[in-house]
Amino acid sequence: MVQYDSGAQKTRVLYHGGGEEFREGPSRSLIAEWCLVHGSSIEGRRESFRYFTGAVQKIPVLVSEKPLILLMPVLSPERNPDCLWISYNEILKVKALDDWHMNILFTDGTAVTAEVSPKVLRLQMKRCRQFLKGVLAAEKAA
């Protein structure tokens, strides 16, 4: 999970297993750096996602294929720099608490309450499944 705090001008990164760190700068810059380290630009990753899903808003980013790191924004990162990015591949279970809050249980047992509409989160998860299915099919066909 990755989220920028514009007041503190730091990005909070919550790692699998519960580790946490704060990094200078916005989350988008950090995610862009991670993409480059794994051999692609954030723009290329976003373009690939659009190619396989047709999505035009709230585009998730495949940071790495191995290990699989697919981050999905819950708001438009272009309009909301403080947007929360959730690691799709680490989600075990989601539960709506009300119209604007979800409880997210991760594979390591960590649970967080996120300010996100259940409809948006479920749509993002559906898009991620569609994307991964498309990538897998393309790899098999190649």
Short mmCIF file of C-alpha atoms in Angstrom, two decimals:
data_model
loop_
_atom_site.label_atom_id
_atom_site.label_comp_id
_atom_site.label_asym_id
_atom_site.label_seq_id
_atom_site.Cartn_x
_atom_site.Cartn_y
_atom_site.Cartn_z
CA MET A 1 0.00 0.00 0.00
CA VAL A 2 1.34 3.40 -1.00
CA GLN A 3 -0.06 6.82 -0.09
CA TYR A 4 1.28 10.34 -0.34
CA ASP A 5 0.67 12.86 2.43
CA SER A 6 0.83 16.29 0.78
CA GLY A 7 0.97 18.01 4.17
CA ALA A 8 4.12 16.15 5.22
CA GLN A 9 5.33 15.83 1.60
CA LYS A 10 6.16 12.19 2.20
CA THR A 11 4.91 8.89 0.82
CA ARG A 12 3.97 6.14 3.24
CA VAL A 13 4.81 2.64 2.02
CA LEU A 14 3.31 -0.33 3.86
CA TYR A 15 5.11 -3.56 2.94
CA HIS A 16 3.99 -7.19 3.03
CA GLY A 17 4.61 -8.40 6.57
CA GLY A 18 3.77 -5.06 8.16
CA GLY A 19 6.98 -3.14 7.52
CA GLU A 20 6.51 0.56 6.95
CA GLU A 21 8.64 3.42 5.71
CA PHE A 22 8.22 7.04 4.71
CA ARG A 23 9.88 8.33 1.54
CA GLU A 24 10.35 11.90 0.35
CA GLY A 25 8.16 13.09 -2.50
CA PRO A 26 4.88 12.02 -4.08
CA SER A 27 3.79 8.42 -4.54
CA ARG A 28 3.66 8.72 -8.33
CA SER A 29 7.39 9.58 -8.42
CA LEU A 30 8.20 6.60 -6.22
CA ILE A 31 6.07 4.24 -8.35
CA ALA A 32 7.73 5.63 -11.50
CA GLU A 33 11.15 4.90 -9.99
CA TRP A 34 10.10 1.32 -9.10
CA CYS A 35 8.92 0.79 -12.69
CA LEU A 36 12.27 1.95 -14.07
CA VAL A 37 14.15 -0.37 -11.71
CA HIS A 38 12.05 -3.24 -13.12
CA GLY A 39 12.76 -2.32 -16.75
CA SER A 40 9.95 -0.06 -17.92
CA SER A 41 8.54 3.42 -17.57
CA ILE A 42 5.35 4.17 -15.68
CA GLU A 43 3.92 5.53 -18.95
CA GLY A 44 4.65 2.22 -20.72
CA ARG A 45 3.04 0.28 -17.88
CA ARG A 46 -0.07 2.46 -17.99
CA GLU A 47 -0.28 2.16 -21.78
CA SER A 48 -0.10 -1.63 -21.52
CA PHE A 49 -2.90 -1.65 -18.96
CA ARG A 50 -5.08 0.49 -21.24
CA TYR A 51 -4.30 -1.82 -24.18
CA PHE A 52 -5.54 -4.92 -22.36
CA THR A 53 -8.51 -3.40 -20.51
CA GLY A 54 -9.65 -0.28 -22.35
CA ALA A 55 -9.60 1.59 -19.03
CA VAL A 56 -9.04 5.33 -19.24
CA GLN A 57 -9.25 6.42 -15.59
CA LYS A 58 -7.54 5.28 -12.38
CA ILE A 59 -5.05 3.19 -14.35
CA PRO A 60 -3.29 0.52 -12.23
CA VAL A 61 0.45 0.06 -12.72
CA LEU A 62 2.23 -3.27 -13.07
CA VAL A 63 5.43 -2.33 -11.27
CA SER A 64 7.02 -5.78 -11.56
CA GLU A 65 6.13 -9.14 -13.10
CA LYS A 66 8.41 -11.13 -10.77
CA PRO A 67 7.66 -10.68 -7.99
CA LEU A 68 4.18 -9.63 -9.06
CA ILE A 69 3.51 -6.07 -7.93
CA LEU A 70 0.35 -4.55 -9.40
CA LEU A 71 -0.65 -1.27 -7.75
CA MET A 72 -4.14 0.10 -8.25
CA PRO A 73 -5.21 3.65 -7.37
CA VAL A 74 -8.56 4.16 -5.65
CA LEU A 75 -8.85 7.77 -6.87
CA SER A 76 -7.54 9.54 -9.93
CA PRO A 77 -3.84 10.09 -9.13
CA GLU A 78 -3.74 12.99 -11.60
CA ARG A 79 -6.41 14.90 -9.68
CA ASN A 80 -5.66 13.55 -6.20
CA PRO A 81 -1.95 13.42 -5.36
CA ASP A 82 -2.83 11.93 -1.94
CA CYS A 83 -4.44 8.97 -3.73
CA LEU A 84 -4.11 5.60 -2.02
CA TRP A 85 -2.48 2.87 -4.15
CA ILE A 86 -3.28 -0.71 -3.13
CA SER A 87 -1.28 -3.78 -4.09
CA TYR A 88 -3.85 -5.90 -5.95
CA ASN A 89 -1.84 -9.10 -5.63
CA GLU A 90 -1.71 -8.78 -1.82
CA ILE A 91 -5.48 -8.49 -1.30
CA LEU A 92 -7.05 -11.50 0.38
CA LYS A 93 -10.52 -10.15 1.11
CA VAL A 94 -12.49 -6.91 1.00
CA LYS A 95 -15.59 -5.92 2.94
CA ALA A 96 -17.74 -2.81 2.59
CA LEU A 97 -18.25 -0.97 5.85
CA ASP A 98 -20.48 1.73 4.33
CA ASP A 99 -20.78 3.65 1.05
CA TRP A 100 -17.28 5.15 1.32
CA HIS A 101 -15.21 2.81 3.48
CA MET A 102 -13.79 -0.64 2.85
CA ASN A 103 -11.97 -3.03 5.13
CA ILE A 104 -9.13 -4.63 3.19
CA LEU A 105 -7.48 -7.79 4.49
CA PHE A 106 -4.08 -8.53 2.97
CA THR A 107 -2.42 -11.92 2.53
CA ASP A 108 -0.04 -11.26 5.43
CA GLY A 109 -2.96 -10.76 7.85
CA THR A 110 -2.69 -6.96 7.89
CA ALA A 111 -6.04 -5.19 7.70
CA VAL A 112 -6.68 -1.55 6.84
CA THR A 113 -9.77 0.58 6.51
CA ALA A 114 -9.62 2.63 3.34
CA GLU A 115 -11.73 5.59 2.31
CA VAL A 116 -12.95 4.18 -0.99
CA SER A 117 -16.30 3.31 -2.49
CA PRO A 118 -16.95 -0.45 -2.67
CA LYS A 119 -18.00 0.02 -6.31
CA VAL A 120 -14.68 1.66 -7.23
CA LEU A 121 -12.55 -0.90 -5.39
CA ARG A 122 -14.39 -3.85 -6.93
CA LEU A 123 -14.13 -2.30 -10.40
CA GLN A 124 -10.39 -1.78 -9.94
CA MET A 125 -9.97 -5.40 -8.83
CA LYS A 126 -11.99 -6.60 -11.85
CA ARG A 127 -9.79 -4.53 -14.19
CA CYS A 128 -6.65 -5.99 -12.63
CA ARG A 129 -7.93 -9.55 -13.14
CA GLN A 130 -8.80 -8.70 -16.76
CA PHE A 131 -5.34 -7.21 -17.31
CA LEU A 132 -3.48 -10.18 -15.84
CA LYS A 133 -5.61 -12.59 -17.88
CA GLY A 134 -4.82 -10.61 -21.05
CA VAL A 135 -1.09 -10.52 -20.32
CA LEU A 136 -1.05 -14.28 -19.66
CA ALA A 137 -2.93 -15.02 -22.88
CA ALA A 138 -0.58 -12.79 -24.88
CA GLU A 139 2.48 -14.50 -23.38
CA LYS A 140 1.10 -17.95 -24.28
CA ALA A 141 0.33 -16.84 -27.84
CA ALA A 142 3.82 -15.39 -28.36
#
